[in-house]
Amino acid sequence: MEELCNPANIVTPPWCPDESSMYDARTNSCFVAHDAAPQLSYYNDHDSYNRLIYGVIYPVLVAIVTATNSIVVAVLFANRNKTSTNFLLMMMTLSALVASLIPLPFTLWYFTLEHKLDWNQPLWLCYVHRFSMVVLPPTANIITTLMAVLLAAQRFIVVKYPLQSLQWCTKNTLYRAVLVCCAFPCMWTVFHAIEEKRTIHHSCELWSDEGTAQFRWRSTCVVGYTDVVHWIGIDNWINSLQLFRVGVFMVAPCLILLVLNVLLIHGIRSAKSLLQRQRHQRRQPSATSSRTTSTMLTVIISLFLLANVPTAITIVLLCIAFTLNLHDKWTIFPFLIQSLPICNLIVIATYPFNLAVYMLMSHQFRRTLLDLLRCRAQFGSAVTRDTSAMTIRGSRSTPRHGSTSSQLNNACHRFSCSKETQSLLRSSWMQRSRSESHTLSPLYCPITRRSHVGSIS
């Protein structure tokens, strides 16, 4: 039960005169916050809008993305021929899946389960919101964007410089490139994580329930900057960090993706026209397969680029507004704030379309997926069949063991076998009977039986 309070007895002390400070009469402390508003007040101010976005639409999209991306990862991982393209596609799919799942704990707790109506907010909720909604989602999205850039660059090298790609696009080189693409955003995340701190502020508010009204202490999350940010300067820190994010992790990757995508389309058209001019010659299947793969990857990169451009433009405009202190003058500023969640949902909604692109444009992907499903079905039926067979054999093994053992003793006694010979024959018979009673029937699995499984290369 919450403790009662009297607002008439709360007086701000003279040592807490700053306008950005918040005095906590319950703990008799003064906290320098961003402003006088609690951390999660924005969600309550736009209750129905955020409830629909984060509490209904977002969990459904995450469920769909989890199912489709898991299928893509399973198919790419099942290929025996681990090409560099398969590896990059799998890393891009995994990073997109992680980016979609990170905000889910907070949105489920706060919006879907409606804990936003709780009178008191615990401290752990403040930090869950900080990392699951503010810090980690941009990092995962940046890694996904860099993986898309790396995939487009790798495919451009394969199309434009096929011979040099054998030396430039080795697995070790791609592993190092992926490591750099993951480490670089994580370094930025460290600086972003130490920017702010969270605390609980207690305020005396009117609480009413079943006709009774009382003043009780209410705890809410508030946000403040750390000592490092105050030492460097709040404006200098925020502007430098956000401009670096916008310039290096958003604008530059989008421009690189746009240029590489145009070059890939031009390369695919050139290869197609070359094949049409050489109709009298024998068409090489490898060239046709490579061109089909390049077309499919170009479609995937184009979808990713189209989905991320609105988000990039919105974030760039918001950063300009905060940097130049235009958020109070721009009439479109509230619209930008409310449109950012919709832009993020658009990015998440495009991830399931990658599975559709794979299914429509890659025969090897469809064949591998069917092999996986067939293997699972045959494995289940084989286990059921062999379990019943083992049960039947087990019920008949005792009399067979007894009869065969007595026959073995009689034969040894008849032919005067030595003790060493008797021991050798008995151990050999035991091993044979054990293997017959416990050996499963051979399981046909296309993935394990085939010497080569088609891959997206």
Coordinates of C-alpha atoms in Angstrom, one line a residue, residues 98-436:
V98 CA 17.5 -9.2 -33.3
A99 CA 16.6 -5.6 -34.2
S100 CA 12.9 -6.6 -34.2
L101 CA 13.0 -8.6 -31.0
I102 CA 14.9 -6.1 -28.8
P103 CA 11.9 -3.7 -28.0
L104 CA 9.5 -6.6 -27.4
P105 CA 10.0 -7.0 -23.6
F106 CA 9.2 -3.4 -22.8
T107 CA 6.3 -3.1 -25.3
L108 CA 4.7 -6.4 -24.0
W109 CA 5.0 -5.3 -20.4
Y110 CA 4.0 -1.7 -20.8
F111 CA 1.5 -1.6 -23.6
T112 CA 0.1 -5.1 -24.3
L113 CA -0.2 -6.0 -20.6
E114 CA -1.2 -2.4 -19.8
H115 CA 1.3 -1.9 -16.9
K116 CA 1.4 1.8 -18.0
L117 CA -1.6 2.2 -15.7
D118 CA 0.5 1.2 -12.7
W119 CA 0.7 3.8 -10.0
N120 CA 4.4 3.3 -9.3
Q121 CA 7.1 2.6 -11.9
P122 CA 10.1 0.5 -10.6
L123 CA 13.6 1.4 -11.3
W124 CA 14.3 -1.6 -13.5
L125 CA 11.5 -0.5 -15.8
C126 CA 13.4 2.8 -16.4
Y127 CA 16.5 0.9 -17.5
V128 CA 14.6 -1.7 -19.6
H129 CA 13.0 1.3 -21.5
R130 CA 16.5 2.9 -21.8
F131 CA 18.2 -0.1 -23.4
S132 CA 15.3 -1.8 -25.2
M133 CA 13.8 1.3 -26.7
V134 CA 16.6 3.9 -27.0
V135 CA 20.1 2.4 -26.9
L136 CA 20.1 -1.1 -28.5
P137 CA 17.5 -0.8 -31.4
P138 CA 19.6 1.8 -33.3
T139 CA 22.7 -0.4 -32.9
A140 CA 21.0 -3.5 -34.3
N141 CA 19.5 -1.4 -37.2
I142 CA 23.0 0.0 -37.9
I143 CA 24.5 -3.5 -38.0
T144 CA 21.7 -4.6 -40.4
T145 CA 22.4 -1.6 -42.6
L146 CA 26.1 -2.3 -42.7
M147 CA 25.4 -5.9 -43.5
A148 CA 23.3 -4.8 -46.5
V149 CA 26.1 -2.5 -47.7
L150 CA 28.6 -5.4 -47.3
L151 CA 26.3 -7.7 -49.3
A152 CA 25.9 -5.2 -52.0
A153 CA 29.6 -4.5 -52.2
Q154 CA 30.4 -8.2 -52.3
R155 CA 27.9 -8.8 -55.1
F156 CA 29.2 -5.8 -57.1
I157 CA 32.7 -7.2 -56.9
V158 CA 31.5 -10.7 -58.1
V159 CA 29.6 -9.2 -61.0
K160 CA 32.1 -6.6 -62.1
Y161 CA 35.4 -8.3 -61.2
P162 CA 34.6 -12.1 -61.2
L163 CA 38.3 -13.2 -61.2
Q164 CA 39.5 -10.8 -58.6
S165 CA 36.5 -11.7 -56.3
L166 CA 38.1 -15.1 -55.7
Q167 CA 40.9 -13.3 -53.9
W168 CA 39.1 -10.3 -52.5
C169 CA 35.9 -12.1 -51.2
T170 CA 37.4 -15.0 -49.3
K171 CA 35.8 -16.2 -46.1
N172 CA 38.5 -14.9 -43.8
T173 CA 38.1 -11.4 -45.4
L174 CA 34.4 -11.5 -45.0
Y175 CA 34.7 -12.6 -41.4
R176 CA 36.9 -9.7 -40.6
A177 CA 34.6 -7.3 -42.4
V178 CA 31.6 -8.6 -40.5
L179 CA 33.5 -8.2 -37.2
V180 CA 34.3 -4.6 -38.1
C181 CA 30.7 -3.9 -39.0
C182 CA 29.6 -5.3 -35.6
A183 CA 32.3 -3.7 -33.5
F184 CA 32.1 -0.2 -34.9
P185 CA 28.4 0.4 -34.0
C186 CA 29.0 -1.2 -30.6
M187 CA 31.7 1.4 -29.9
W188 CA 29.1 4.1 -30.7
T189 CA 26.6 2.3 -28.4
V190 CA 29.0 2.6 -25.5
F191 CA 29.1 6.4 -25.8
H192 CA 25.3 6.5 -26.3
A193 CA 24.7 4.3 -23.2
I194 CA 26.7 6.5 -20.8
E195 CA 24.9 9.6 -22.0
E196 CA 22.0 9.4 -19.6
K197 CA 21.1 8.1 -16.2
R198 CA 17.8 7.0 -14.7
T199 CA 16.3 7.5 -11.2
I200 CA 12.9 7.4 -9.5
H201 CA 11.1 10.6 -8.6
H202 CA 8.4 10.7 -5.9
S203 CA 5.6 13.1 -6.3
C204 CA 2.5 13.7 -4.1
E205 CA -0.5 13.2 -6.3
L206 CA -4.3 12.6 -5.8
W207 CA -5.3 9.0 -5.9
S208 CA -8.9 8.0 -6.1
D209 CA -10.5 4.6 -5.9
E210 CA -14.1 3.6 -5.3
G211 CA -15.2 7.0 -4.2
T212 CA -12.2 7.7 -1.9
A213 CA -9.6 10.3 -2.8
Q214 CA -6.3 10.5 -1.0
F215 CA -2.9 12.1 -1.6
R216 CA -0.3 9.4 -2.0
W217 CA 3.3 9.1 -3.1
R218 CA 3.8 8.2 -6.7
S219 CA 7.1 7.0 -8.2
T220 CA 7.9 7.8 -11.9
C221 CA 11.0 7.5 -14.0
V222 CA 13.0 10.6 -14.8
V223 CA 16.0 11.2 -17.0
G224 CA 19.2 13.1 -16.4
Y225 CA 22.6 13.4 -18.0
T226 CA 25.7 11.9 -16.5
D227 CA 28.7 13.8 -15.1
V228 CA 30.7 13.1 -18.2
V229 CA 28.1 14.8 -20.4
H230 CA 28.0 17.8 -18.1
W231 CA 31.8 18.1 -18.1
I232 CA 32.0 18.0 -22.0
G233 CA 28.8 20.1 -22.5
I234 CA 25.3 18.8 -23.1
D235 CA 24.9 20.5 -26.5
N236 CA 28.4 19.5 -27.7
W237 CA 27.9 15.9 -26.6
I238 CA 24.4 15.4 -28.1
N239 CA 25.1 17.2 -31.4
S240 CA 28.4 15.4 -32.0
L241 CA 26.9 12.0 -31.2
Q242 CA 23.8 12.4 -33.3
L243 CA 25.5 14.0 -36.2
F244 CA 28.0 11.2 -36.3
R245 CA 25.2 8.7 -36.2
V246 CA 23.3 10.4 -39.0
G247 CA 26.3 11.0 -41.2
V248 CA 28.2 7.8 -40.8
F249 CA 25.6 5.2 -40.0
M250 CA 22.5 6.5 -42.0
V251 CA 23.2 9.0 -44.8
A252 CA 26.5 7.4 -46.0
P253 CA 25.2 3.8 -46.1
C254 CA 22.0 4.8 -47.9
L255 CA 24.0 6.7 -50.6
I256 CA 26.4 3.7 -50.9
L257 CA 23.5 1.3 -51.2
L258 CA 21.9 3.5 -53.8
V259 CA 25.1 3.7 -55.9
L260 CA 25.8 0.0 -55.7
N261 CA 22.3 -0.9 -56.5
V262 CA 22.4 1.2 -59.7
L263 CA 25.7 -0.4 -60.6
L264 CA 24.3 -3.9 -60.0
I265 CA 21.3 -3.2 -62.2
H266 CA 23.5 -1.9 -64.9
G267 CA 25.8 -5.0 -64.6
I268 CA 22.9 -7.4 -64.7
R269 CA 21.5 -5.7 -67.9
S270 CA 24.9 -5.8 -69.5
A271 CA 25.3 -9.5 -68.7
K272 CA 21.8 -10.2 -70.1
S273 CA 22.5 -8.3 -73.4
L274 CA 25.8 -10.2 -73.7
L275 CA 24.0 -13.5 -73.4
Q276 CA 21.5 -12.5 -76.0
R277 CA 24.2 -11.6 -78.4
Q278 CA 25.9 -15.0 -77.9
R279 CA 22.8 -17.2 -78.6
H280 CA 24.7 -19.2 -81.2
Q281 CA 27.1 -20.3 -78.5
R282 CA 26.4 -22.7 -75.7
R283 CA 24.9 -20.9 -72.7
Q284 CA 26.8 -21.5 -69.5
P285 CA 24.6 -22.5 -66.6
S286 CA 26.9 -20.9 -64.1
A287 CA 26.6 -17.5 -65.7
T288 CA 22.8 -17.8 -65.8
S289 CA 22.7 -18.8 -62.2
S290 CA 25.0 -16.0 -61.1
R291 CA 22.9 -13.5 -63.0
T292 CA 19.7 -14.8 -61.3
T293 CA 21.3 -14.6 -57.9
S294 CA 22.4 -11.1 -58.6
T295 CA 18.9 -10.1 -59.6
M296 CA 17.4 -11.6 -56.5
L297 CA 19.9 -9.8 -54.2
T298 CA 19.3 -6.6 -56.0
V299 CA 15.6 -6.9 -55.3
I300 CA 16.4 -7.6 -51.6
I301 CA 18.7 -4.6 -51.3
S302 CA 16.1 -2.4 -53.1
L303 CA 13.4 -3.4 -50.6
F304 CA 15.8 -2.7 -47.7
L305 CA 16.7 0.7 -49.2
L306 CA 13.1 1.8 -49.9
A307 CA 12.1 0.8 -46.3
N308 CA 14.9 2.6 -44.6
V309 CA 14.8 5.9 -46.6
P310 CA 11.7 7.3 -44.8
T311 CA 13.2 6.5 -41.4
A312 CA 16.6 8.1 -42.3
I313 CA 14.8 11.3 -43.6
T314 CA 12.7 11.5 -40.4
I315 CA 15.7 11.1 -38.1
V316 CA 17.8 13.6 -40.1
L317 CA 15.0 16.2 -39.8
L318 CA 14.7 15.6 -36.0
C319 CA 18.4 15.9 -35.5
I320 CA 18.5 19.2 -37.5
A321 CA 15.6 20.5 -35.3
F322 CA 17.3 19.6 -32.1
T323 CA 20.7 20.9 -33.2
L324 CA 19.4 24.3 -34.4
N325 CA 16.8 24.5 -31.6
L326 CA 14.0 24.6 -34.1
H327 CA 11.7 22.0 -32.4
D328 CA 9.7 24.9 -30.8
K329 CA 9.3 26.7 -34.2
W330 CA 8.7 23.9 -36.7
T331 CA 5.0 23.1 -37.0
I332 CA 5.9 19.7 -38.5
F333 CA 7.9 18.7 -35.4
P334 CA 5.1 16.9 -33.6
F335 CA 4.3 15.1 -36.8
L336 CA 7.9 13.9 -37.1
I337 CA 7.8 12.6 -33.6
Q338 CA 4.6 10.6 -34.2
S339 CA 5.6 9.4 -37.6
L340 CA 8.9 7.8 -36.4
P341 CA 7.2 4.7 -34.9
I342 CA 5.3 4.2 -38.2
C343 CA 8.6 4.4 -40.1
N344 CA 10.1 1.7 -37.8
L345 CA 7.1 -0.5 -38.4
I346 CA 7.5 -0.2 -42.1
V347 CA 11.1 -1.3 -41.8
I348 CA 10.1 -4.4 -39.8
A349 CA 7.2 -5.1 -42.1
T350 CA 9.5 -5.5 -45.1
Y351 CA 11.5 -8.3 -43.5
P352 CA 9.0 -11.1 -44.2
F353 CA 9.0 -10.1 -47.9
N354 CA 12.6 -11.4 -48.1
L355 CA 11.3 -14.9 -47.7
A356 CA 8.9 -14.4 -50.5
V357 CA 11.7 -13.1 -52.7
Y358 CA 13.8 -16.2 -51.9
M359 CA 10.9 -18.5 -52.6
L360 CA 9.9 -16.8 -55.9
M361 CA 13.4 -16.2 -57.4
S362 CA 15.6 -19.0 -56.0
H363 CA 15.1 -22.6 -57.1
Q364 CA 17.9 -23.7 -54.9
F365 CA 16.3 -22.1 -51.8
R366 CA 13.0 -23.9 -52.5
R367 CA 14.7 -27.2 -53.0
T368 CA 16.7 -26.9 -49.8
L369 CA 13.5 -25.9 -47.8
L370 CA 11.7 -28.9 -49.2
D371 CA 14.6 -31.1 -48.3
L372 CA 14.5 -29.8 -44.7
L373 CA 10.7 -30.4 -44.4
R374 CA 11.0 -33.9 -46.0
C375 CA 13.9 -34.8 -43.7
R376 CA 11.9 -33.7 -40.6
A377 CA 8.8 -35.7 -41.7
Q378 CA 10.8 -38.8 -42.5
F379 CA 12.7 -38.5 -39.3
G380 CA 9.5 -38.4 -37.2
S381 CA 7.9 -41.3 -39.0
A382 CA 11.1 -43.3 -38.8
V383 CA 11.5 -42.7 -35.0
T384 CA 7.9 -43.8 -34.4
R385 CA 8.3 -46.9 -36.6
D386 CA 11.6 -48.0 -35.1
T387 CA 10.4 -47.4 -31.5
S388 CA 7.5 -49.8 -32.1
A389 CA 9.9 -52.3 -33.7
M390 CA 12.3 -52.0 -30.7
T391 CA 9.4 -52.7 -28.4
I392 CA 8.4 -55.8 -30.3
R393 CA 12.0 -57.0 -30.4
G394 CA 12.4 -56.3 -26.7
S395 CA 9.4 -58.5 -25.9
R396 CA 10.8 -61.4 -27.9
S397 CA 14.4 -61.0 -26.9
T398 CA 14.3 -63.0 -23.6
P399 CA 13.2 -66.4 -25.0
R400 CA 15.5 -66.0 -28.0
H401 CA 18.4 -65.2 -25.7
G402 CA 17.7 -68.2 -23.5
S403 CA 17.3 -70.7 -26.4
T404 CA 20.4 -69.4 -28.2
S405 CA 22.4 -69.4 -25.1
S406 CA 21.5 -73.0 -24.3
Q407 CA 22.3 -74.0 -27.9
L408 CA 25.7 -72.4 -27.6
N409 CA 26.4 -74.2 -24.4
N410 CA 25.3 -77.5 -25.9
A411 CA 27.5 -77.0 -29.0
C412 CA 30.6 -76.1 -26.9
H413 CA 30.0 -79.2 -24.7
R414 CA 29.5 -81.4 -27.8
F415 CA 32.7 -80.3 -29.5
S416 CA 34.7 -79.9 -26.3
C417 CA 35.5 -76.2 -26.7
S418 CA 38.1 -74.6 -24.5
K419 CA 37.1 -71.9 -21.9
E420 CA 38.7 -69.2 -24.1
T421 CA 36.7 -70.3 -27.1
Q422 CA 33.5 -70.4 -25.1
S423 CA 34.1 -66.9 -23.8
L424 CA 34.9 -65.6 -27.3
L425 CA 31.8 -67.2 -28.9
R426 CA 29.6 -65.9 -26.0
S427 CA 30.9 -62.3 -26.3
S428 CA 30.5 -62.3 -30.1
W429 CA 27.0 -63.6 -29.8
M430 CA 26.1 -60.9 -27.2
Q431 CA 27.4 -58.1 -29.4
R432 CA 25.5 -59.4 -32.4
S433 CA 22.2 -59.7 -30.4
R434 CA 22.6 -56.3 -28.9
S435 CA 23.2 -54.6 -32.3
E436 CA 20.2 -56.4 -33.8

